[in-house]
Amino acid sequence: MQYFAIGELSDRIKYEENPSLVHEEARYVWGLHKSGFLRSVHHRLDVRGVVLLLEADSLDYVEKMLAGLPLAREGYLSITDIMPVAPYTSYERIFRAEDED
């Protein structure tokens, strides 16, 4: 199953002041990506944060892996929402309505 996770980054984190933590975060995220758990990561444009597309068998596993993010562990990253998602399949309703005419 796939999940979207929405994260907000605290203004308290300054990359230049925390280079080792930032590098630890990058290594952790790269490991999540290599494992197939993290499918994509995007910067948010509305606030300082990220949107993650994740693949996992359970919400519990997603929560466990995201809690392990170094920035989250240190209180600089808040995961504000985790949503299970599936492919959009409602096109079929549109096609059926046209075919029935």
Short mmCIF file of the C-alpha atoms (twelve columns), coordinates in Angstrom:
data_MODEL
# 
_entry.id   MODEL 
# 
loop_
_atom_site.group_PDB 
_atom_site.id 
_atom_site.type_symbol 
_atom_site.label_atom_id 
_atom_site.label_alt_id 
_atom_site.label_comp_id 
_atom_site.label_asym_id 
_atom_site.label_seq_id 
_atom_site.Cartn_x 
_atom_site.Cartn_y 
_atom_site.Cartn_z 
_atom_site.pdbx_PDB_model_num 
ATOM 1   C CA . MET A 1   0.000   0.000  0.000   1 
ATOM 2   C CA . GLN A 2   1.151   3.539  -0.607  1 
ATOM 3   C CA . TYR A 3   0.995   6.476  1.800   1 
ATOM 4   C CA . PHE A 4   1.497   10.208 1.567   1 
ATOM 5   C CA . ALA A 5   3.211   11.758 4.572   1 
ATOM 6   C CA . ILE A 6   3.155   15.511 5.106   1 
ATOM 7   C CA . GLY A 7   5.951   17.067 7.116   1 
ATOM 8   C CA . GLU A 8   6.696   20.549 8.405   1 
ATOM 9   C CA . LEU A 9   10.226  21.644 9.256   1 
ATOM 10  C CA . SER A 10  10.798  23.914 12.236  1 
ATOM 11  C CA . ASP A 11  12.324  27.331 11.713  1 
ATOM 12  C CA . ARG A 12  14.624  26.437 14.609  1 
ATOM 13  C CA . ILE A 13  16.764  24.140 12.424  1 
ATOM 14  C CA . LYS A 14  19.590  25.905 10.647  1 
ATOM 15  C CA . TYR A 15  21.513  23.650 8.298   1 
ATOM 16  C CA . GLU A 16  24.760  25.550 8.709   1 
ATOM 17  C CA . GLU A 17  24.502  25.194 12.505  1 
ATOM 18  C CA . ASN A 18  23.688  21.452 12.449  1 
ATOM 19  C CA . PRO A 19  25.707  19.917 9.593   1 
ATOM 20  C CA . SER A 20  26.153  16.515 11.261  1 
ATOM 21  C CA . LEU A 21  22.405  16.183 11.951  1 
ATOM 22  C CA . VAL A 22  21.567  17.223 8.399   1 
ATOM 23  C CA . HIS A 23  24.044  14.671 7.007   1 
ATOM 24  C CA . GLU A 24  22.601  11.990 9.286   1 
ATOM 25  C CA . GLU A 25  19.123  12.861 7.959   1 
ATOM 26  C CA . ALA A 26  20.331  12.650 4.356   1 
ATOM 27  C CA . ARG A 27  21.925  9.233  4.944   1 
ATOM 28  C CA . TYR A 28  18.781  7.929  6.656   1 
ATOM 29  C CA . VAL A 29  16.519  9.212  3.871   1 
ATOM 30  C CA . TRP A 30  18.825  7.761  1.215   1 
ATOM 31  C CA . GLY A 31  18.571  4.383  2.957   1 
ATOM 32  C CA . LEU A 32  14.762  4.624  2.932   1 
ATOM 33  C CA . HIS A 33  14.870  5.427  -0.763  1 
ATOM 34  C CA . LYS A 34  17.238  2.550  -1.611  1 
ATOM 35  C CA . SER A 35  15.040  0.114  0.327   1 
ATOM 36  C CA . GLY A 36  11.971  1.019  -1.747  1 
ATOM 37  C CA . PHE A 37  10.082  2.392  1.257   1 
ATOM 38  C CA . LEU A 38  10.502  6.007  0.128   1 
ATOM 39  C CA . ARG A 39  9.223   6.337  -3.419  1 
ATOM 40  C CA . SER A 40  9.557   10.106 -3.809  1 
ATOM 41  C CA . VAL A 41  10.134  13.233 -1.774  1 
ATOM 42  C CA . HIS A 42  9.042   16.758 -2.666  1 
ATOM 43  C CA . HIS A 43  9.608   20.173 -1.113  1 
ATOM 44  C CA . ARG A 44  6.457   21.960 -0.034  1 
ATOM 45  C CA . LEU A 45  6.022   25.426 -1.468  1 
ATOM 46  C CA . ASP A 46  3.444   26.655 1.059   1 
ATOM 47  C CA . VAL A 47  5.587   26.106 4.172   1 
ATOM 48  C CA . ARG A 48  9.024   24.785 5.012   1 
ATOM 49  C CA . GLY A 49  8.472   21.060 4.712   1 
ATOM 50  C CA . VAL A 50  8.157   17.933 2.606   1 
ATOM 51  C CA . VAL A 51  5.643   15.563 1.062   1 
ATOM 52  C CA . LEU A 52  6.722   11.931 0.942   1 
ATOM 53  C CA . LEU A 53  5.293   9.069  -1.087  1 
ATOM 54  C CA . LEU A 54  5.920   5.832  0.815   1 
ATOM 55  C CA . GLU A 55  5.319   2.136  0.197   1 
ATOM 56  C CA . ALA A 56  4.670   -0.178 3.152   1 
ATOM 57  C CA . ASP A 57  2.491   -3.022 4.365   1 
ATOM 58  C CA . SER A 58  1.108   -1.133 7.355   1 
ATOM 59  C CA . LEU A 59  0.579   2.271  8.876   1 
ATOM 60  C CA . ASP A 60  2.447   1.088  11.979  1 
ATOM 61  C CA . TYR A 61  5.556   0.457  9.866   1 
ATOM 62  C CA . VAL A 62  5.265   3.891  8.227   1 
ATOM 63  C CA . GLU A 63  4.990   5.573  11.620  1 
ATOM 64  C CA . LYS A 64  7.974   3.611  12.954  1 
ATOM 65  C CA . MET A 65  10.200  4.492  9.993   1 
ATOM 66  C CA . LEU A 66  9.240   8.178  10.024  1 
ATOM 67  C CA . ALA A 67  9.834   8.386  13.783  1 
ATOM 68  C CA . GLY A 68  13.391  7.294  13.034  1 
ATOM 69  C CA . LEU A 69  14.102  10.336 10.887  1 
ATOM 70  C CA . PRO A 70  16.888  12.207 12.699  1 
ATOM 71  C CA . LEU A 71  15.180  15.594 12.267  1 
ATOM 72  C CA . ALA A 72  11.923  14.151 13.648  1 
ATOM 73  C CA . ARG A 73  13.754  12.495 16.548  1 
ATOM 74  C CA . GLU A 74  15.314  15.833 17.490  1 
ATOM 75  C CA . GLY A 75  12.005  17.724 17.237  1 
ATOM 76  C CA . TYR A 76  12.808  19.702 14.080  1 
ATOM 77  C CA . LEU A 77  10.440  17.828 11.737  1 
ATOM 78  C CA . SER A 78  6.761   17.206 12.490  1 
ATOM 79  C CA . ILE A 79  4.886   14.646 10.449  1 
ATOM 80  C CA . THR A 80  1.489   16.316 10.447  1 
ATOM 81  C CA . ASP A 81  -0.450  13.773 8.407   1 
ATOM 82  C CA . ILE A 82  -0.124  10.269 6.978   1 
ATOM 83  C CA . MET A 83  -2.688  9.190  4.404   1 
ATOM 84  C CA . PRO A 84  -3.155  5.798  2.745   1 
ATOM 85  C CA . VAL A 85  -3.693  6.236  -0.989  1 
ATOM 86  C CA . ALA A 86  -4.585  4.089  -3.985  1 
ATOM 87  C CA . PRO A 87  -4.590  4.642  -7.730  1 
ATOM 88  C CA . TYR A 88  -7.466  6.748  -9.010  1 
ATOM 89  C CA . THR A 89  -9.958  4.429  -10.714 1 
ATOM 90  C CA . SER A 90  -13.049 6.609  -11.136 1 
ATOM 91  C CA . TYR A 91  -12.347 7.068  -14.831 1 
ATOM 92  C CA . GLU A 92  -14.523 3.985  -15.318 1 
ATOM 93  C CA . ARG A 93  -17.606 5.920  -14.195 1 
ATOM 94  C CA . ILE A 94  -16.920 8.570  -16.815 1 
ATOM 95  C CA . PHE A 95  -16.426 6.015  -19.580 1 
ATOM 96  C CA . ARG A 96  -19.561 4.076  -18.658 1 
ATOM 97  C CA . ALA A 97  -21.722 7.198  -18.711 1 
ATOM 98  C CA . GLU A 98  -20.547 7.983  -22.245 1 
ATOM 99  C CA . ASP A 99  -20.959 4.384  -23.459 1 
ATOM 100 C CA . GLU A 100 -24.549 4.160  -22.165 1 
ATOM 101 C CA . ASP A 101 -25.790 7.027  -24.348 1 
# 
